[in-house]
Amino acid sequence: MREFTARFATAEEIENWDKHVTANPNGGNMLQSAAYASVKNGTGWSARFLVLESTGTASYNLVLEKKFPALGRLWYLIKGPDLSAVDDLTPALKACAALARSRKLNVFTIKVEPDIVTSPEVQAQLTAAGLVKAPNIQSNDSTALLDISAPESHVLRAISSRARNAIRRAEREGCEVVQQPQGPETYRALYDLMADTVNAKGSMPLRSLEYYTRFWDEFCNRGQGSFFFVYEDGKPSVGAFVINYGSKATYKDGGSTQNRKQYGDSHLVQWAAIRRMQELGCTQYDFCGTPPAGQIKDKTHSLYGMGMFKTSFTKTVTDFVGCYDYVLAPVRHTLWVKGAERIFRRLETARTGRQFY
């Protein structure tokens, strides 16, 4: 088992944060980015920039920190730590705990969600290491991942015949995908489409337009975000926001009007986004959220419709381990899981109107 040390990043490393994160063992994640750190700073969370080092390797990870009365600080290593093997997780977390204690930060729990593919063996390993399973937070702890490293024609042949036929029919019938620049008009158009989808499908709750404006601004200002739309009767009918972060592309936000006349328009939007992400150097496309692999055909699952659409591009659903708690103060962690977390979440939502995480 390798040994790790943990430290906070230097000013120079923070200035060049994305360069370091995208060089991580697994290529980092857009939720560890400088853009996302800026989004979360000042919303009740503080961003810390953590470096884990072992012989010949370094991993740069965003830590979201929140302080609670009587409990102390919670650290949330969002989509991290980014490590090359599950065996590295325990020594890396011990190093994080040592750093927090040496700085007298009073951290009672470190919440982690590494992009490690789950299995009964991996789950047993995490439990044996003392990690406690916690409810998942991110929508893409189960997701559809498409390899887009091959030439465009090869990628098109690799997706299902249903998706290919939808793309080709939409093209034949004159459907056209338009990339729109960042700005209030584009943001409002996509937000309205997202609201239409949420109202029709009853899926995950929608954050405020102000939150999305800040989110989209931060990524677009860094050249890491693109908007794609198709129109019907002169109005936006399908829209998507896709992030390019290092070698990874993520279909982060999308929506559509209901009862559209254009067949295949949603597939064509995704195909246009995939092609653009290839041009930007991405080799993987994350459709960002499906039911778990074992529930992909469960019509009662809230993400069933999205899952069917996304798996028309790639049949493989990847299930990551999701959230675990690394407990530094057992009594305070017990208070957290027995009701404190629920109370603090309810109070913050009532006070600010924002989602907690």
mmCIF file of C-alpha atoms in Angstrom, residues 19-336:
data_model
loop_
_atom_site.group_PDB
_atom_site.id
_atom_site.type_symbol
_atom_site.label_atom_id
_atom_site.label_comp_id
_atom_site.label_asym_id
_atom_site.label_seq_id
_atom_site.Cartn_x
_atom_site.Cartn_y
_atom_site.Cartn_z
ATOM 1 C CA LYS A 19 -4.099 22.135 -15.955
ATOM 2 C CA HIS A 20 -3.266 20.153 -12.813
ATOM 3 C CA VAL A 21 -6.696 18.548 -12.354
ATOM 4 C CA THR A 22 -6.907 17.312 -15.938
ATOM 5 C CA ALA A 23 -3.505 15.635 -15.438
ATOM 6 C CA ASN A 24 -4.872 13.567 -12.516
ATOM 7 C CA PRO A 25 -4.701 9.747 -12.704
ATOM 8 C CA ASN A 26 -8.272 9.560 -14.074
ATOM 9 C CA GLY A 27 -8.257 12.882 -15.893
ATOM 10 C CA GLY A 28 -10.164 14.836 -13.283
ATOM 11 C CA ASN A 29 -13.815 15.834 -13.417
ATOM 12 C CA MET A 30 -15.553 19.071 -14.372
ATOM 13 C CA LEU A 31 -16.949 19.253 -10.813
ATOM 14 C CA GLN A 32 -13.358 19.588 -9.571
ATOM 15 C CA SER A 33 -12.686 22.520 -11.896
ATOM 16 C CA ALA A 34 -11.807 26.129 -11.186
ATOM 17 C CA ALA A 35 -15.141 27.119 -12.722
ATOM 18 C CA TYR A 36 -17.118 24.954 -10.318
ATOM 19 C CA ALA A 37 -15.042 26.123 -7.354
ATOM 20 C CA SER A 38 -16.034 29.683 -8.267
ATOM 21 C CA VAL A 39 -19.693 28.665 -8.570
ATOM 22 C CA LYS A 40 -19.770 27.118 -5.087
ATOM 23 C CA ASN A 41 -17.678 29.723 -3.261
ATOM 24 C CA GLY A 42 -19.956 32.062 -1.378
ATOM 25 C CA THR A 43 -23.037 29.812 -1.521
ATOM 26 C CA GLY A 44 -22.519 28.493 2.001
ATOM 27 C CA TRP A 45 -19.508 26.447 0.920
ATOM 28 C CA SER A 46 -15.853 27.437 0.851
ATOM 29 C CA ALA A 47 -13.507 25.969 -1.737
ATOM 30 C CA ARG A 48 -10.188 24.476 -0.691
ATOM 31 C CA PHE A 49 -7.635 23.215 -3.175
ATOM 32 C CA LEU A 50 -6.064 19.950 -2.039
ATOM 33 C CA VAL A 51 -3.000 18.145 -3.372
ATOM 34 C CA LEU A 52 -2.398 14.450 -2.628
ATOM 35 C CA GLU A 53 1.098 13.222 -3.371
ATOM 36 C CA SER A 54 2.784 9.838 -3.441
ATOM 37 C CA THR A 55 5.953 8.610 -5.090
ATOM 38 C CA GLY A 56 5.797 9.645 -8.725
ATOM 39 C CA THR A 57 2.186 10.816 -8.679
ATOM 40 C CA ALA A 58 0.046 13.763 -7.639
ATOM 41 C CA SER A 59 -3.712 14.256 -7.511
ATOM 42 C CA TYR A 60 -5.382 17.673 -7.385
ATOM 43 C CA ASN A 61 -8.816 17.712 -5.776
ATOM 44 C CA LEU A 62 -11.450 20.305 -4.988
ATOM 45 C CA VAL A 63 -12.695 20.245 -1.400
ATOM 46 C CA LEU A 64 -15.969 21.959 -0.531
ATOM 47 C CA GLU A 65 -16.009 22.926 3.140
ATOM 48 C CA LYS A 66 -18.963 23.891 5.308
ATOM 49 C CA LYS A 67 -19.005 24.662 9.039
ATOM 50 C CA PHE A 68 -21.832 23.621 11.360
ATOM 51 C CA PRO A 69 -22.524 24.713 14.949
ATOM 52 C CA ALA A 70 -21.445 22.116 17.553
ATOM 53 C CA LEU A 71 -20.299 19.668 14.864
ATOM 54 C CA GLY A 72 -17.388 21.408 13.198
ATOM 55 C CA ARG A 73 -16.429 21.263 9.538
ATOM 56 C CA LEU A 74 -17.569 18.874 6.829
ATOM 57 C CA TRP A 75 -15.241 18.275 3.893
ATOM 58 C CA TYR A 76 -16.785 17.157 0.619
ATOM 59 C CA LEU A 77 -14.259 15.868 -1.918
ATOM 60 C CA ILE A 78 -16.637 16.242 -4.815
ATOM 61 C CA LYS A 79 -16.032 13.506 -7.411
ATOM 62 C CA GLY A 80 -12.820 12.698 -5.606
ATOM 63 C CA PRO A 81 -10.285 11.862 -4.583
ATOM 64 C CA ASP A 82 -9.029 11.127 -8.101
ATOM 65 C CA LEU A 83 -6.735 8.120 -7.671
ATOM 66 C CA SER A 84 -5.333 5.404 -9.900
ATOM 67 C CA ALA A 85 -6.553 2.476 -7.755
ATOM 68 C CA VAL A 86 -9.070 1.756 -5.016
ATOM 69 C CA ASP A 87 -6.165 0.574 -2.836
ATOM 70 C CA ASP A 88 -4.930 4.185 -2.740
ATOM 71 C CA LEU A 89 -8.119 5.487 -1.151
ATOM 72 C CA THR A 90 -7.419 4.631 2.493
ATOM 73 C CA PRO A 91 -3.854 6.031 2.638
ATOM 74 C CA ALA A 92 -4.982 9.137 0.743
ATOM 75 C CA LEU A 93 -7.799 9.759 3.222
ATOM 76 C CA LYS A 94 -5.484 9.198 6.169
ATOM 77 C CA ALA A 95 -3.289 11.925 4.701
ATOM 78 C CA CYS A 96 -6.327 14.234 4.378
ATOM 79 C CA ALA A 97 -7.240 13.598 8.014
ATOM 80 C CA ALA A 98 -3.674 14.294 9.129
ATOM 81 C CA LEU A 99 -3.702 17.610 7.253
ATOM 82 C CA ALA A 100 -7.019 18.669 8.791
ATOM 83 C CA ARG A 101 -5.796 17.795 12.294
ATOM 84 C CA SER A 102 -2.432 19.499 11.843
ATOM 85 C CA ARG A 103 -4.227 22.702 10.839
ATOM 86 C CA LYS A 104 -6.733 22.334 13.708
ATOM 87 C CA LEU A 105 -9.647 22.635 11.284
ATOM 88 C CA ASN A 106 -12.039 20.534 13.386
ATOM 89 C CA VAL A 107 -13.224 18.383 10.473
ATOM 90 C CA PHE A 108 -15.647 15.729 11.716
ATOM 91 C CA THR A 109 -16.269 13.896 8.411
ATOM 92 C CA ILE A 110 -14.722 13.740 4.952
ATOM 93 C CA LYS A 111 -17.346 12.940 2.337
ATOM 94 C CA VAL A 112 -15.900 11.300 -0.784
ATOM 95 C CA GLU A 113 -17.307 10.078 -4.121
ATOM 96 C CA PRO A 114 -14.396 8.806 -6.247
ATOM 97 C CA ASP A 115 -15.091 7.739 -9.804
ATOM 98 C CA ILE A 116 -14.334 4.107 -8.975
ATOM 99 C CA VAL A 117 -16.560 1.574 -10.724
ATOM 100 C CA THR A 118 -18.586 -0.302 -8.157
ATOM 101 C CA SER A 119 -18.691 -4.047 -7.576
ATOM 102 C CA PRO A 120 -19.422 -6.247 -4.544
ATOM 103 C CA GLU A 121 -15.671 -6.664 -4.061
ATOM 104 C CA VAL A 122 -15.004 -2.904 -4.168
ATOM 105 C CA GLN A 123 -17.898 -2.193 -1.793
ATOM 106 C CA ALA A 124 -16.549 -4.776 0.665
ATOM 107 C CA GLN A 125 -13.098 -3.202 0.406
ATOM 108 C CA LEU A 126 -14.437 0.266 1.188
ATOM 109 C CA THR A 127 -16.447 -1.008 4.142
ATOM 110 C CA ALA A 128 -13.439 -2.903 5.485
ATOM 111 C CA ALA A 129 -11.436 0.317 5.251
ATOM 112 C CA GLY A 130 -13.908 1.968 7.629
ATOM 113 C CA LEU A 131 -15.819 4.065 5.099
ATOM 114 C CA VAL A 132 -19.546 4.445 5.755
ATOM 115 C CA LYS A 133 -21.964 4.432 2.806
ATOM 116 C CA ALA A 134 -23.872 7.696 2.499
ATOM 117 C CA PRO A 135 -26.690 8.751 0.149
ATOM 118 C CA ASN A 136 -25.455 9.633 -3.330
ATOM 119 C CA ILE A 137 -25.457 13.309 -4.294
ATOM 120 C CA GLN A 138 -24.435 13.672 -7.942
ATOM 121 C CA SER A 139 -26.701 12.690 -10.822
ATOM 122 C CA ASN A 140 -23.966 10.834 -12.703
ATOM 123 C CA ASP A 141 -22.985 8.280 -10.078
ATOM 124 C CA SER A 142 -24.703 6.051 -12.620
ATOM 125 C CA THR A 143 -24.229 7.231 -16.172
ATOM 126 C CA ALA A 144 -23.802 6.371 -19.840
ATOM 127 C CA LEU A 145 -20.266 6.920 -21.137
ATOM 128 C CA LEU A 146 -19.471 6.959 -24.851
ATOM 129 C CA ASP A 147 -15.952 6.515 -26.220
ATOM 130 C CA ILE A 148 -15.482 9.260 -28.832
ATOM 131 C CA SER A 149 -11.757 8.766 -29.375
ATOM 132 C CA ALA A 150 -12.252 7.073 -32.764
ATOM 133 C CA PRO A 151 -12.955 8.984 -36.010
ATOM 134 C CA GLU A 152 -16.464 10.403 -36.393
ATOM 135 C CA SER A 153 -17.604 7.670 -38.803
ATOM 136 C CA HIS A 154 -16.518 4.942 -36.381
ATOM 137 C CA VAL A 155 -18.325 6.591 -33.463
ATOM 138 C CA LEU A 156 -21.509 6.862 -35.542
ATOM 139 C CA ARG A 157 -21.345 3.168 -36.406
ATOM 140 C CA ALA A 158 -20.812 2.287 -32.737
ATOM 141 C CA ILE A 159 -24.073 3.805 -31.523
ATOM 142 C CA SER A 160 -27.365 1.937 -31.834
ATOM 143 C CA SER A 161 -29.221 1.682 -35.133
ATOM 144 C CA ARG A 162 -32.161 3.488 -33.492
ATOM 145 C CA ALA A 163 -29.989 6.517 -32.701
ATOM 146 C CA ARG A 164 -28.321 6.484 -36.127
ATOM 147 C CA ASN A 165 -31.672 6.314 -37.893
ATOM 148 C CA ALA A 166 -33.024 9.182 -35.798
ATOM 149 C CA ILE A 167 -29.989 11.332 -36.615
ATOM 150 C CA ARG A 168 -30.155 10.603 -40.333
ATOM 151 C CA ARG A 169 -33.899 11.178 -40.550
ATOM 152 C CA ALA A 170 -33.619 14.512 -38.746
ATOM 153 C CA GLU A 171 -30.884 15.560 -41.166
ATOM 154 C CA ARG A 172 -32.913 14.442 -44.202
ATOM 155 C CA GLU A 173 -35.920 16.398 -43.032
ATOM 156 C CA GLY A 174 -33.898 19.600 -42.701
ATOM 157 C CA CYS A 175 -33.472 19.757 -38.953
ATOM 158 C CA GLU A 176 -30.470 21.952 -38.147
ATOM 159 C CA VAL A 177 -28.468 22.301 -34.940
ATOM 160 C CA VAL A 178 -27.316 25.816 -34.080
ATOM 161 C CA GLN A 179 -24.596 26.729 -31.591
ATOM 162 C CA GLN A 180 -25.526 29.840 -29.641
ATOM 163 C CA PRO A 181 -23.153 32.149 -27.747
ATOM 164 C CA GLN A 182 -23.282 32.617 -24.009
ATOM 165 C CA GLY A 183 -25.513 35.382 -22.747
ATOM 166 C CA PRO A 184 -28.877 36.149 -21.124
ATOM 167 C CA GLU A 185 -30.996 35.259 -24.181
ATOM 168 C CA THR A 186 -29.336 31.862 -24.581
ATOM 169 C CA TYR A 187 -29.530 31.181 -20.860
ATOM 170 C CA ARG A 188 -33.236 32.009 -20.701
ATOM 171 C CA ALA A 189 -33.973 29.841 -23.737
ATOM 172 C CA LEU A 190 -32.269 26.772 -22.268
ATOM 173 C CA TYR A 191 -33.656 27.362 -18.792
ATOM 174 C CA ASP A 192 -37.213 27.521 -20.150
ATOM 175 C CA LEU A 193 -36.668 24.233 -22.015
ATOM 176 C CA MET A 194 -35.304 22.644 -18.853
ATOM 177 C CA ALA A 195 -38.344 23.864 -16.920
ATOM 178 C CA ASP A 196 -40.647 22.379 -19.588
ATOM 179 C CA THR A 197 -38.937 19.013 -19.201
ATOM 180 C CA VAL A 198 -39.043 19.062 -15.396
ATOM 181 C CA ASN A 199 -42.725 20.016 -15.405
ATOM 182 C CA ALA A 200 -43.572 17.257 -17.872
ATOM 183 C CA LYS A 201 -41.371 14.465 -16.516
ATOM 184 C CA GLY A 202 -41.335 15.283 -12.812
ATOM 185 C CA SER A 203 -37.586 14.644 -12.678
ATOM 186 C CA MET A 204 -34.952 16.285 -10.475
ATOM 187 C CA PRO A 205 -35.804 19.765 -9.106
ATOM 188 C CA LEU A 206 -34.500 22.743 -11.023
ATOM 189 C CA ARG A 207 -32.179 25.276 -9.431
ATOM 190 C CA SER A 208 -32.768 28.984 -9.989
ATOM 191 C CA LEU A 209 -31.951 30.794 -13.230
ATOM 192 C CA GLU A 210 -29.464 32.877 -11.234
ATOM 193 C CA TYR A 211 -27.562 29.716 -10.266
ATOM 194 C CA TYR A 212 -27.443 28.445 -13.844
ATOM 195 C CA THR A 213 -26.418 31.876 -15.117
ATOM 196 C CA ARG A 214 -23.430 31.826 -12.792
ATOM 197 C CA PHE A 215 -22.638 28.189 -13.628
ATOM 198 C CA TRP A 216 -22.809 28.671 -17.397
ATOM 199 C CA ASP A 217 -20.877 31.953 -17.215
ATOM 200 C CA GLU A 218 -18.008 30.406 -15.255
ATOM 201 C CA PHE A 219 -17.505 27.545 -17.708
ATOM 202 C CA CYS A 220 -18.076 29.602 -20.862
ATOM 203 C CA ASN A 221 -15.690 32.321 -19.715
ATOM 204 C CA ARG A 222 -12.974 29.654 -19.597
ATOM 205 C CA GLY A 223 -13.836 28.225 -23.007
ATOM 206 C CA GLN A 224 -15.275 25.089 -21.403
ATOM 207 C CA GLY A 225 -18.962 25.310 -22.320
ATOM 208 C CA SER A 226 -21.090 25.147 -25.486
ATOM 209 C CA PHE A 227 -24.821 25.595 -26.183
ATOM 210 C CA PHE A 228 -26.657 23.622 -28.871
ATOM 211 C CA PHE A 229 -30.250 24.230 -30.036
ATOM 212 C CA VAL A 230 -32.739 23.135 -32.645
ATOM 213 C CA TYR A 231 -35.782 25.228 -33.500
ATOM 214 C CA GLU A 232 -39.373 24.445 -34.402
ATOM 215 C CA ASP A 233 -41.733 27.104 -35.733
ATOM 216 C CA GLY A 234 -39.029 29.682 -35.055
ATOM 217 C CA LYS A 235 -38.693 28.860 -31.359
ATOM 218 C CA PRO A 236 -36.111 26.772 -29.435
ATOM 219 C CA SER A 237 -37.462 23.241 -29.091
ATOM 220 C CA VAL A 238 -34.424 21.247 -27.880
ATOM 221 C CA GLY A 239 -31.378 22.646 -26.113
ATOM 222 C CA ALA A 240 -28.218 21.333 -24.470
ATOM 223 C CA PHE A 241 -25.245 22.695 -22.555
ATOM 224 C CA VAL A 242 -22.125 20.552 -22.864
ATOM 225 C CA ILE A 243 -18.848 20.991 -20.989
ATOM 226 C CA ASN A 244 -15.420 20.177 -22.390
ATOM 227 C CA TYR A 245 -12.955 19.607 -19.555
ATOM 228 C CA GLY A 246 -9.645 18.063 -20.493
ATOM 229 C CA SER A 247 -10.340 14.850 -22.382
ATOM 230 C CA LYS A 248 -13.867 14.548 -20.959
ATOM 231 C CA ALA A 249 -17.088 16.006 -22.318
ATOM 232 C CA THR A 250 -20.201 16.161 -20.154
ATOM 233 C CA TYR A 251 -23.795 16.699 -21.270
ATOM 234 C CA LYS A 252 -24.560 18.784 -18.206
ATOM 235 C CA ASP A 253 -27.938 20.453 -18.870
ATOM 236 C CA GLY A 254 -30.707 19.994 -21.387
ATOM 237 C CA GLY A 255 -34.395 20.304 -22.038
ATOM 238 C CA SER A 256 -37.080 20.270 -24.685
ATOM 239 C CA THR A 257 -40.648 21.223 -25.441
ATOM 240 C CA GLN A 258 -43.215 18.465 -25.438
ATOM 241 C CA ASN A 259 -45.133 17.034 -28.432
ATOM 242 C CA ARG A 260 -42.630 18.208 -31.029
ATOM 243 C CA LYS A 261 -43.134 17.538 -34.740
ATOM 244 C CA GLN A 262 -39.469 17.005 -35.657
ATOM 245 C CA TYR A 263 -38.408 13.376 -35.342
ATOM 246 C CA GLY A 264 -34.852 12.748 -34.138
ATOM 247 C CA ASP A 265 -34.130 16.325 -33.092
ATOM 248 C CA SER A 266 -32.834 15.362 -29.629
ATOM 249 C CA HIS A 267 -30.531 12.744 -31.112
ATOM 250 C CA LEU A 268 -29.258 15.241 -33.667
ATOM 251 C CA VAL A 269 -28.443 17.769 -30.910
ATOM 252 C CA GLN A 270 -26.378 15.159 -29.109
ATOM 253 C CA TRP A 271 -24.627 14.112 -32.309
ATOM 254 C CA ALA A 272 -23.712 17.729 -33.069
ATOM 255 C CA ALA A 273 -22.383 18.119 -29.526
ATOM 256 C CA ILE A 274 -20.355 14.900 -29.790
ATOM 257 C CA ARG A 275 -18.762 16.072 -33.047
ATOM 258 C CA ARG A 276 -17.896 19.447 -31.523
ATOM 259 C CA MET A 277 -16.406 17.814 -28.437
ATOM 260 C CA GLN A 278 -14.214 15.665 -30.685
ATOM 261 C CA GLU A 279 -12.960 18.839 -32.357
ATOM 262 C CA LEU A 280 -12.066 20.189 -28.911
ATOM 263 C CA GLY A 281 -9.974 17.115 -28.132
ATOM 264 C CA CYS A 282 -12.352 15.139 -25.931
ATOM 265 C CA THR A 283 -12.193 11.344 -26.045
ATOM 266 C CA GLN A 284 -15.078 10.504 -23.694
ATOM 267 C CA TYR A 285 -18.673 11.790 -23.652
ATOM 268 C CA ASP A 286 -20.601 11.538 -20.377
ATOM 269 C CA PHE A 287 -24.377 11.684 -20.813
ATOM 270 C CA CYS A 288 -24.515 12.579 -17.105
ATOM 271 C CA GLY A 289 -27.120 10.501 -15.367
ATOM 272 C CA THR A 290 -29.142 7.316 -15.861
ATOM 273 C CA PRO A 291 -30.799 4.804 -13.571
ATOM 274 C CA PRO A 292 -28.338 2.239 -12.186
ATOM 275 C CA ALA A 293 -27.508 -0.583 -14.581
ATOM 276 C CA GLY A 294 -29.827 -2.980 -12.765
ATOM 277 C CA GLN A 295 -32.773 -0.564 -13.071
ATOM 278 C CA ILE A 296 -32.249 0.788 -16.576
ATOM 279 C CA LYS A 297 -35.461 -0.889 -17.825
ATOM 280 C CA ASP A 298 -37.496 -0.089 -14.712
ATOM 281 C CA LYS A 299 -40.305 2.149 -15.970
ATOM 282 C CA THR A 300 -41.042 3.357 -12.436
ATOM 283 C CA HIS A 301 -37.585 4.917 -12.042
ATOM 284 C CA SER A 302 -37.612 8.724 -12.232
ATOM 285 C CA LEU A 303 -34.809 8.685 -14.827
ATOM 286 C CA TYR A 304 -36.266 5.904 -16.979
ATOM 287 C CA GLY A 305 -37.007 8.086 -20.023
ATOM 288 C CA MET A 306 -33.635 9.818 -19.870
ATOM 289 C CA GLY A 307 -31.936 6.467 -19.451
ATOM 290 C CA MET A 308 -33.608 5.024 -22.543
ATOM 291 C CA PHE A 309 -32.572 8.035 -24.608
ATOM 292 C CA LYS A 310 -28.982 8.102 -23.382
ATOM 293 C CA THR A 311 -28.433 4.362 -23.726
ATOM 294 C CA SER A 312 -29.481 4.576 -27.371
ATOM 295 C CA PHE A 313 -25.983 6.041 -27.834
ATOM 296 C CA THR A 314 -24.153 3.584 -25.585
ATOM 297 C CA LYS A 315 -25.701 0.489 -24.044
ATOM 298 C CA THR A 316 -23.214 0.302 -21.198
ATOM 299 C CA VAL A 317 -24.280 1.940 -17.936
ATOM 300 C CA THR A 318 -21.377 2.664 -15.598
ATOM 301 C CA ASP A 319 -22.153 2.541 -11.880
ATOM 302 C CA PHE A 320 -19.640 4.311 -9.656
ATOM 303 C CA VAL A 321 -19.378 3.675 -5.916
ATOM 304 C CA GLY A 322 -21.115 6.950 -5.067
ATOM 305 C CA CYS A 323 -20.792 8.713 -1.706
ATOM 306 C CA TYR A 324 -18.999 7.427 1.355
ATOM 307 C CA ASP A 325 -18.146 9.100 4.653
ATOM 308 C CA TYR A 326 -14.664 8.889 6.134
ATOM 309 C CA VAL A 327 -15.342 9.523 9.814
ATOM 310 C CA LEU A 328 -12.905 11.559 11.903
ATOM 311 C CA ALA A 329 -15.187 12.199 14.902
ATOM 312 C CA PRO A 330 -17.549 9.228 15.422
ATOM 313 C CA VAL A 331 -19.899 10.849 17.945
ATOM 314 C CA ARG A 332 -20.395 13.968 15.820
ATOM 315 C CA HIS A 333 -20.806 11.874 12.666
ATOM 316 C CA THR A 334 -23.512 9.844 14.406
ATOM 317 C CA LEU A 335 -25.332 13.073 15.261
ATOM 318 C CA TRP A 336 -24.964 14.109 11.608
#
